[in-house]
Amino acid sequence: MEIPSRIVKQSGRLRPAPNLLDHAATCASFSWESAAAGLAGLPGGGLNMACEAVERHLAEGRGDKVALRWLGKSGQRSEFSYAELSAHCHRFANALGQLGVQPGERVFLLLGRLPELCFALLGGLMARCVVSPLFSAFGPEPIATRCELGDARVLVTTPELYRRKVRGLRARLPGLRHVILVGAADPELLSDPGVQGWSELVDTASADHAIGPTDPEDMALLHFTSGTTGRPKGAVHVHGAVLAHSVTGRYALDLHADDVFWCTADPGWITGTSYGVLAPLCNGVTSVVVEAEFDAQTWYGVLESEQVSVWYTAPTAIRMMMKLGLEALQGRDLSALRFMASVGEPLNPEAVVWGLRAFGLPFHDNWWQTETGGIMIANYAAMDIKPGSMGKPLPGITAAIVRRQQGGGIELIEQSDIDGELALKTPWPSMLRGYLNEEERYRKCFVDGWYLSGDLARHDAEGYYWFVGRADDVIKSAGHLIGPFEVESALMEHPAVAEVGVIGKPDPTLGELVKAFVVLKPGFEPSEALMRELLGHGRSRLGAAVAPKEIAFRSNLPRTRSGKIMRRLLKARELGLPEGDLSTLESDEQK
Ligand code: ATP
Ligand code: MG
């Protein structure tokens, strides 16, 4: 597929008035202080995330608007207006009060994408508890370590998950005093200490509840990182982060009040919380929550039947859709769709362009991390896209490419097209305020007023940022620094290739040689001839110094449950090294 160096935004399906029409002017005049004037705030002063996401719409006369549209696995469909959502959340907050749970105590969530997940998340914030959503597919060990580290006081889960994963852990978690089960639970489970049913406890609680005084610096969310590069870290976020959720939802995702928005991420990952729940609600849109896991036909069906206008998804899902081809989309009316964005991993140029062919719209890549709490760099609606670039820093965000110096300082690389570490000027509202119980590690992220992301990138003369690779994944081969993304993207252009993970493999002469693990599209079989062809394709696209020297075929790649390729695991397995923390590994079929 021909990859243009630039996708020029003309009219197309662009809204008549996209947000952030003039990036330079908005950046020049933007300040977080003045943006904060757009928040509602609590009646007596202070700031609470859930108040911004839910309560303000009631106060401003939008209580009847649909806030959440939930699509269940078995075809159920429910809608909750902002007023109904508010009542459910306040009931949960009151239920926590009845249990004697205090502000600041930790409420963990372990359940699929059910409406109660949103109620508990927002209701927990209304009660000024710290909420920590976990991915429901975690096994008992990852659940136990996170609950231990986070000092979980309350856990909201389902009877099935409780029986299978949590019950056996209770002795290890003496601080976990209350378990609230969503869905019909048999009496035997309800006889365990502290276990109660949601319907008895929460649905019967009063909705009459007022959010208590909340300081913007009060801890609100505890989110664990994806574990792509090692043991997941617990990032602490505060209520004040909601300013960034609100502003970035508007600027990076172009949310307008009449949008139907769908973020496909699970709230077990920060994307599913910041952009699955908080940002859309802050912007007063209707947010679609889909319980089912990825399946192309189900997803296309959701886009069509719900008339989704703004869609936020991830490269792994896009690659799976690409693998299935355009036929799977035939007959669908997706004319309501006007903006598509992607996050979580580098988005190969091939995928951006495939969006154009499949949906008539490009995917807009954006970059952020659990630590940044919200989108920092984005391809926004009004901007020309350079496929392969993550876009430009949002208003209020100052990014730079830096080099660490020996004495511990950093040097800013002003010149364009030079690789270095991506850094962000501190502070911004959704910046992490700590790694739970890892003070030293947190301190090391900050140098001379900059936050160092651990990702390598470069910027070009027009101010577009380009992802190179994670510092841990970068390959040093014969004096060259090679980012795996560049190599992966080049191989992705070959018609046989569905997915690629690239690592550096120790080599006596080169230092490291580039090795690629390739998953083929349906209809292609691994063979010597295809391997030679791919090696040749790599050489012609990248030059001999950067091209892979070895290729291995795989039927799938190890990935995190949030869909990221775990290059560290490809490497550990290749070299026979210890595999490290596997708590977030999704599939382990490919040893
Ligand atoms: P861990 O920190 O535990 O190793 P993780 O870094 O994958 O896991 P997240 O915070 O979920 O955990 O992911 C953030 C990282 O994902 C970024 O640092 C970056 O490496 C990658 N990432 C996110 N968006 C993009 C993007 N648009 N392009 C390239 N990489 C991205
Ligand atoms: Mg990380």
PDB file of C-alpha atoms in Angstrom, residues 122-322:
ATOM      1  CA  LEU A 122     -17.464   7.537  40.125  1.00  0.00           C
ATOM      2  CA  GLY A 123     -19.312   6.808  43.385  1.00  0.00           C
ATOM      3  CA  GLY A 124     -16.033   5.878  45.059  1.00  0.00           C
ATOM      4  CA  LEU A 125     -14.616   9.228  43.954  1.00  0.00           C
ATOM      5  CA  MET A 126     -17.721  10.995  45.260  1.00  0.00           C
ATOM      6  CA  ALA A 127     -17.072   9.319  48.625  1.00  0.00           C
ATOM      7  CA  ARG A 128     -13.497  10.653  48.342  1.00  0.00           C
ATOM      8  CA  CYS A 129     -12.080   7.163  48.423  1.00  0.00           C
ATOM      9  CA  VAL A 130      -9.141   6.192  46.227  1.00  0.00           C
ATOM     10  CA  VAL A 131     -10.324   3.989  43.380  1.00  0.00           C
ATOM     11  CA  SER A 132      -8.165   1.353  41.731  1.00  0.00           C
ATOM     12  CA  PRO A 133      -9.736  -0.477  38.784  1.00  0.00           C
ATOM     13  CA  LEU A 134      -8.128  -3.836  37.987  1.00  0.00           C
ATOM     14  CA  PHE A 135      -8.449  -5.836  34.826  1.00  0.00           C
ATOM     15  CA  SER A 136     -11.002  -8.591  35.423  1.00  0.00           C
ATOM     16  CA  ALA A 137      -8.932 -11.177  33.546  1.00  0.00           C
ATOM     17  CA  PHE A 138      -6.104 -10.951  36.085  1.00  0.00           C
ATOM     18  CA  GLY A 139      -5.364 -14.180  37.914  1.00  0.00           C
ATOM     19  CA  PRO A 140      -5.279 -14.425  41.727  1.00  0.00           C
ATOM     20  CA  GLU A 141      -1.605 -13.502  42.093  1.00  0.00           C
ATOM     21  CA  PRO A 142      -1.702 -10.163  40.233  1.00  0.00           C
ATOM     22  CA  ILE A 143      -4.896  -9.333  42.122  1.00  0.00           C
ATOM     23  CA  ALA A 144      -3.310 -10.155  45.468  1.00  0.00           C
ATOM     24  CA  THR A 145      -0.108  -8.189  44.858  1.00  0.00           C
ATOM     25  CA  ARG A 146      -1.982  -5.106  43.694  1.00  0.00           C
ATOM     26  CA  CYS A 147      -4.487  -5.257  46.561  1.00  0.00           C
ATOM     27  CA  GLU A 148      -1.632  -5.728  49.047  1.00  0.00           C
ATOM     28  CA  LEU A 149       0.428  -2.880  47.605  1.00  0.00           C
ATOM     29  CA  GLY A 150      -2.610  -0.598  47.441  1.00  0.00           C
ATOM     30  CA  ASP A 151      -4.009  -1.612  50.857  1.00  0.00           C
ATOM     31  CA  ALA A 152      -7.436  -2.470  49.454  1.00  0.00           C
ATOM     32  CA  ARG A 153     -10.233  -1.881  51.963  1.00  0.00           C
ATOM     33  CA  VAL A 154     -13.162  -2.622  49.649  1.00  0.00           C
ATOM     34  CA  LEU A 155     -13.371  -4.814  46.571  1.00  0.00           C
ATOM     35  CA  VAL A 156     -16.241  -4.667  44.087  1.00  0.00           C
ATOM     36  CA  THR A 157     -16.399  -7.804  41.981  1.00  0.00           C
ATOM     37  CA  THR A 158     -18.792 -10.458  40.692  1.00  0.00           C
ATOM     38  CA  PRO A 159     -19.747 -13.726  42.430  1.00  0.00           C
ATOM     39  CA  GLU A 160     -17.955 -15.719  39.758  1.00  0.00           C
ATOM     40  CA  LEU A 161     -14.712 -13.731  39.968  1.00  0.00           C
ATOM     41  CA  TYR A 162     -14.884 -13.806  43.762  1.00  0.00           C
ATOM     42  CA  ARG A 163     -15.259 -17.550  43.856  1.00  0.00           C
ATOM     43  CA  ARG A 164     -12.577 -18.238  41.253  1.00  0.00           C
ATOM     44  CA  LYS A 165      -9.954 -15.664  42.141  1.00  0.00           C
ATOM     45  CA  VAL A 166     -10.470 -13.783  45.377  1.00  0.00           C
ATOM     46  CA  ARG A 167     -11.907 -16.161  47.955  1.00  0.00           C
ATOM     47  CA  GLY A 168      -8.662 -18.074  48.338  1.00  0.00           C
ATOM     48  CA  LEU A 169      -6.773 -14.813  48.900  1.00  0.00           C
ATOM     49  CA  ARG A 170      -8.795 -13.469  51.806  1.00  0.00           C
ATOM     50  CA  ALA A 171      -6.335 -14.713  54.437  1.00  0.00           C
ATOM     51  CA  ARG A 172      -3.554 -12.832  52.633  1.00  0.00           C
ATOM     52  CA  LEU A 173      -5.559  -9.630  52.577  1.00  0.00           C
ATOM     53  CA  PRO A 174      -6.583  -8.906  56.174  1.00  0.00           C
ATOM     54  CA  GLY A 175      -7.125  -5.220  55.331  1.00  0.00           C
ATOM     55  CA  LEU A 176      -9.800  -6.116  52.784  1.00  0.00           C
ATOM     56  CA  ARG A 177     -12.845  -5.706  55.018  1.00  0.00           C
ATOM     57  CA  HIS A 178     -15.638  -5.464  52.489  1.00  0.00           C
ATOM     58  CA  VAL A 179     -16.435  -7.311  49.290  1.00  0.00           C
ATOM     59  CA  ILE A 180     -19.424  -6.176  47.241  1.00  0.00           C
ATOM     60  CA  LEU A 181     -20.725  -8.680  44.699  1.00  0.00           C
ATOM     61  CA  VAL A 182     -22.467  -7.442  41.556  1.00  0.00           C
ATOM     62  CA  GLY A 183     -25.070  -9.929  40.286  1.00  0.00           C
ATOM     63  CA  ALA A 184     -26.975 -12.807  41.878  1.00  0.00           C
ATOM     64  CA  ALA A 185     -24.780 -14.438  44.496  1.00  0.00           C
ATOM     65  CA  ASP A 186     -25.594 -17.676  46.247  1.00  0.00           C
ATOM     66  CA  PRO A 187     -25.982 -17.441  50.018  1.00  0.00           C
ATOM     67  CA  GLU A 188     -22.869 -19.471  50.609  1.00  0.00           C
ATOM     68  CA  LEU A 189     -20.667 -16.693  49.216  1.00  0.00           C
ATOM     69  CA  LEU A 190     -22.575 -14.062  51.122  1.00  0.00           C
ATOM     70  CA  SER A 191     -21.700 -15.837  54.350  1.00  0.00           C
ATOM     71  CA  ASP A 192     -17.996 -15.043  53.923  1.00  0.00           C
ATOM     72  CA  PRO A 193     -16.815 -12.237  56.217  1.00  0.00           C
ATOM     73  CA  GLY A 194     -17.619  -8.784  54.893  1.00  0.00           C
ATOM     74  CA  VAL A 195     -19.279 -10.046  51.700  1.00  0.00           C
ATOM     75  CA  GLN A 196     -22.500  -8.341  50.616  1.00  0.00           C
ATOM     76  CA  GLY A 197     -24.593  -8.182  47.467  1.00  0.00           C
ATOM     77  CA  TRP A 198     -24.690  -4.966  45.425  1.00  0.00           C
ATOM     78  CA  SER A 199     -28.460  -5.126  45.074  1.00  0.00           C
ATOM     79  CA  GLU A 200     -29.010  -5.418  48.844  1.00  0.00           C
ATOM     80  CA  LEU A 201     -26.381  -2.895  49.853  1.00  0.00           C
ATOM     81  CA  VAL A 202     -26.169  -0.334  47.067  1.00  0.00           C
ATOM     82  CA  ASP A 203     -29.487  -0.423  45.236  1.00  0.00           C
ATOM     83  CA  THR A 204     -31.316   0.041  48.530  1.00  0.00           C
ATOM     84  CA  ALA A 205     -29.088   2.900  49.721  1.00  0.00           C
ATOM     85  CA  SER A 206     -30.327   6.454  49.534  1.00  0.00           C
ATOM     86  CA  ALA A 207     -29.215   8.607  46.626  1.00  0.00           C
ATOM     87  CA  ASP A 208     -29.281  11.580  48.921  1.00  0.00           C
ATOM     88  CA  HIS A 209     -25.620  12.331  49.389  1.00  0.00           C
ATOM     89  CA  ALA A 210     -23.397  15.350  49.069  1.00  0.00           C
ATOM     90  CA  ILE A 211     -19.780  15.181  47.993  1.00  0.00           C
ATOM     91  CA  GLY A 212     -17.613  16.259  50.920  1.00  0.00           C
ATOM     92  CA  PRO A 213     -14.772  18.769  50.705  1.00  0.00           C
ATOM     93  CA  THR A 214     -12.186  17.519  48.220  1.00  0.00           C
ATOM     94  CA  ASP A 215      -8.826  19.140  47.657  1.00  0.00           C
ATOM     95  CA  PRO A 216      -7.538  19.038  44.051  1.00  0.00           C
ATOM     96  CA  GLU A 217      -4.388  17.389  45.437  1.00  0.00           C
ATOM     97  CA  ASP A 218      -6.321  14.592  47.201  1.00  0.00           C
ATOM     98  CA  MET A 219      -5.471  11.180  45.824  1.00  0.00           C
ATOM     99  CA  ALA A 220      -8.236   9.917  43.552  1.00  0.00           C
ATOM    100  CA  LEU A 221      -7.004   7.021  41.439  1.00  0.00           C
ATOM    101  CA  LEU A 222      -4.379   4.356  41.738  1.00  0.00           C
ATOM    102  CA  HIS A 223      -3.511   2.937  38.337  1.00  0.00           C
ATOM    103  CA  PHE A 224      -1.032   0.208  37.631  1.00  0.00           C
ATOM    104  CA  THR A 225       1.138   0.466  34.522  1.00  0.00           C
ATOM    105  CA  SER A 226       0.879  -2.171  31.811  1.00  0.00           C
ATOM    106  CA  GLY A 227       3.959  -4.149  32.820  1.00  0.00           C
ATOM    107  CA  THR A 228       5.356  -4.036  29.286  1.00  0.00           C
ATOM    108  CA  THR A 229       8.901  -3.345  30.427  1.00  0.00           C
ATOM    109  CA  GLY A 230       8.857  -4.963  33.858  1.00  0.00           C
ATOM    110  CA  ARG A 231       6.939  -5.167  37.123  1.00  0.00           C
ATOM    111  CA  PRO A 232       3.906  -2.863  37.004  1.00  0.00           C
ATOM    112  CA  LYS A 233       4.159   0.340  39.017  1.00  0.00           C
ATOM    113  CA  GLY A 234       1.243   1.874  40.943  1.00  0.00           C
ATOM    114  CA  ALA A 235       0.808   5.449  39.680  1.00  0.00           C
ATOM    115  CA  VAL A 236      -0.966   7.856  42.015  1.00  0.00           C
ATOM    116  CA  HIS A 237      -3.325  10.429  40.478  1.00  0.00           C
ATOM    117  CA  VAL A 238      -5.210  13.254  42.159  1.00  0.00           C
ATOM    118  CA  HIS A 239      -8.651  14.829  41.689  1.00  0.00           C
ATOM    119  CA  GLY A 240      -7.073  17.841  39.975  1.00  0.00           C
ATOM    120  CA  ALA A 241      -6.214  15.578  36.997  1.00  0.00           C
ATOM    121  CA  VAL A 242      -9.796  16.010  35.842  1.00  0.00           C
ATOM    122  CA  LEU A 243      -8.847  19.332  34.297  1.00  0.00           C
ATOM    123  CA  ALA A 244      -6.552  17.470  31.902  1.00  0.00           C
ATOM    124  CA  HIS A 245      -9.214  14.824  31.184  1.00  0.00           C
ATOM    125  CA  SER A 246     -11.662  17.509  30.273  1.00  0.00           C
ATOM    126  CA  VAL A 247      -9.304  19.635  28.146  1.00  0.00           C
ATOM    127  CA  THR A 248      -7.602  16.741  26.333  1.00  0.00           C
ATOM    128  CA  GLY A 249     -10.953  15.104  25.555  1.00  0.00           C
ATOM    129  CA  ARG A 250     -11.887  18.318  23.815  1.00  0.00           C
ATOM    130  CA  TYR A 251      -8.586  19.000  22.062  1.00  0.00           C
ATOM    131  CA  ALA A 252      -7.180  15.567  21.259  1.00  0.00           C
ATOM    132  CA  LEU A 253     -10.418  13.630  20.692  1.00  0.00           C
ATOM    133  CA  ASP A 254     -12.414  16.574  19.384  1.00  0.00           C
ATOM    134  CA  LEU A 255     -15.350  15.794  21.695  1.00  0.00           C
ATOM    135  CA  HIS A 256     -18.443  17.905  21.206  1.00  0.00           C
ATOM    136  CA  ALA A 257     -21.618  17.611  23.251  1.00  0.00           C
ATOM    137  CA  ASP A 258     -23.543  15.912  20.419  1.00  0.00           C
ATOM    138  CA  ASP A 259     -21.011  13.105  19.998  1.00  0.00           C
ATOM    139  CA  VAL A 260     -21.528   9.425  20.608  1.00  0.00           C
ATOM    140  CA  PHE A 261     -18.130   8.330  21.817  1.00  0.00           C
ATOM    141  CA  TRP A 262     -16.685   4.871  22.191  1.00  0.00           C
ATOM    142  CA  CYS A 263     -13.394   4.122  23.912  1.00  0.00           C
ATOM    143  CA  THR A 264     -12.644   0.434  23.548  1.00  0.00           C
ATOM    144  CA  ALA A 265     -10.178   0.236  26.455  1.00  0.00           C
ATOM    145  CA  ASP A 266     -10.978  -1.530  29.703  1.00  0.00           C
ATOM    146  CA  PRO A 267     -10.871   0.666  32.833  1.00  0.00           C
ATOM    147  CA  GLY A 268      -8.312  -1.820  34.200  1.00  0.00           C
ATOM    148  CA  TRP A 269      -5.940   0.295  32.114  1.00  0.00           C
ATOM    149  CA  ILE A 270      -5.805   4.006  32.559  1.00  0.00           C
ATOM    150  CA  THR A 271      -7.128   4.682  29.046  1.00  0.00           C
ATOM    151  CA  GLY A 272     -10.389   3.005  30.015  1.00  0.00           C
ATOM    152  CA  THR A 273     -10.720   5.270  33.060  1.00  0.00           C
ATOM    153  CA  SER A 274      -9.389   8.599  31.783  1.00  0.00           C
ATOM    154  CA  TYR A 275     -11.069   8.271  28.366  1.00  0.00           C
ATOM    155  CA  GLY A 276     -13.600   5.456  28.836  1.00  0.00           C
ATOM    156  CA  VAL A 277     -15.277   7.238  31.752  1.00  0.00           C
ATOM    157  CA  LEU A 278     -13.950  10.638  32.829  1.00  0.00           C
ATOM    158  CA  ALA A 279     -13.104  12.646  29.687  1.00  0.00           C
ATOM    159  CA  PRO A 280     -16.303  11.862  27.751  1.00  0.00           C
ATOM    160  CA  LEU A 281     -18.523  12.568  30.743  1.00  0.00           C
ATOM    161  CA  CYS A 282     -16.684  15.799  31.542  1.00  0.00           C
ATOM    162  CA  ASN A 283     -17.436  16.852  27.974  1.00  0.00           C
ATOM    163  CA  GLY A 284     -21.089  15.884  28.317  1.00  0.00           C
ATOM    164  CA  VAL A 285     -21.169  13.335  25.513  1.00  0.00           C
ATOM    165  CA  THR A 286     -22.907   9.966  25.338  1.00  0.00           C
ATOM    166  CA  SER A 287     -20.317   7.306  26.064  1.00  0.00           C
ATOM    167  CA  VAL A 288     -20.802   3.771  24.788  1.00  0.00           C
ATOM    168  CA  VAL A 289     -19.572   0.957  27.048  1.00  0.00           C
ATOM    169  CA  VAL A 290     -19.238  -2.446  25.415  1.00  0.00           C
ATOM    170  CA  GLU A 291     -18.925  -5.497  27.612  1.00  0.00           C
ATOM    171  CA  ALA A 292     -17.786  -7.929  24.894  1.00  0.00           C
ATOM    172  CA  GLU A 293     -14.151  -8.452  24.031  1.00  0.00           C
ATOM    173  CA  PHE A 294     -12.756  -7.700  20.572  1.00  0.00           C
ATOM    174  CA  ASP A 295     -14.401  -9.316  17.621  1.00  0.00           C
ATOM    175  CA  ALA A 296     -14.360  -7.432  14.357  1.00  0.00           C
ATOM    176  CA  GLN A 297     -17.993  -8.079  13.434  1.00  0.00           C
ATOM    177  CA  THR A 298     -19.208  -7.169  16.932  1.00  0.00           C
ATOM    178  CA  TRP A 299     -17.186  -3.974  16.843  1.00  0.00           C
ATOM    179  CA  TYR A 300     -18.323  -2.937  13.377  1.00  0.00           C
ATOM    180  CA  GLY A 301     -21.859  -3.698  14.558  1.00  0.00           C
ATOM    181  CA  VAL A 302     -21.430  -1.345  17.536  1.00  0.00           C
ATOM    182  CA  LEU A 303     -20.065   1.447  15.342  1.00  0.00           C
ATOM    183  CA  GLU A 304     -23.025   1.075  13.018  1.00  0.00           C
ATOM    184  CA  SER A 305     -25.924   0.497  15.400  1.00  0.00           C
ATOM    185  CA  GLU A 306     -24.859   3.109  17.958  1.00  0.00           C
ATOM    186  CA  GLN A 307     -23.939   5.683  15.319  1.00  0.00           C
ATOM    187  CA  VAL A 308     -20.587   6.194  16.994  1.00  0.00           C
ATOM    188  CA  SER A 309     -19.082   9.499  15.898  1.00  0.00           C
ATOM    189  CA  VAL A 310     -15.768   9.454  17.774  1.00  0.00           C
ATOM    190  CA  TRP A 311     -13.894   6.211  18.310  1.00  0.00           C
ATOM    191  CA  TYR A 312     -10.773   5.710  20.438  1.00  0.00           C
ATOM    192  CA  THR A 313      -9.026   2.384  20.110  1.00  0.00           C
ATOM    193  CA  ALA A 314      -5.579   0.752  20.015  1.00  0.00           C
ATOM    194  CA  PRO A 315      -3.063  -0.454  17.427  1.00  0.00           C
ATOM    195  CA  THR A 316      -3.477  -4.089  18.402  1.00  0.00           C
ATOM    196  CA  ALA A 317      -7.188  -3.999  17.514  1.00  0.00           C
ATOM    197  CA  ILE A 318      -6.498  -2.072  14.320  1.00  0.00           C
ATOM    198  CA  ARG A 319      -3.934  -4.659  13.269  1.00  0.00           C
ATOM    199  CA  MET A 320      -6.455  -7.431  13.913  1.00  0.00           C
ATOM    200  CA  MET A 321      -9.000  -5.647  11.748  1.00  0.00           C
ATOM    201  CA  MET A 322      -6.393  -5.166   9.033  1.00  0.00           C
TER     202      MET A 322
END
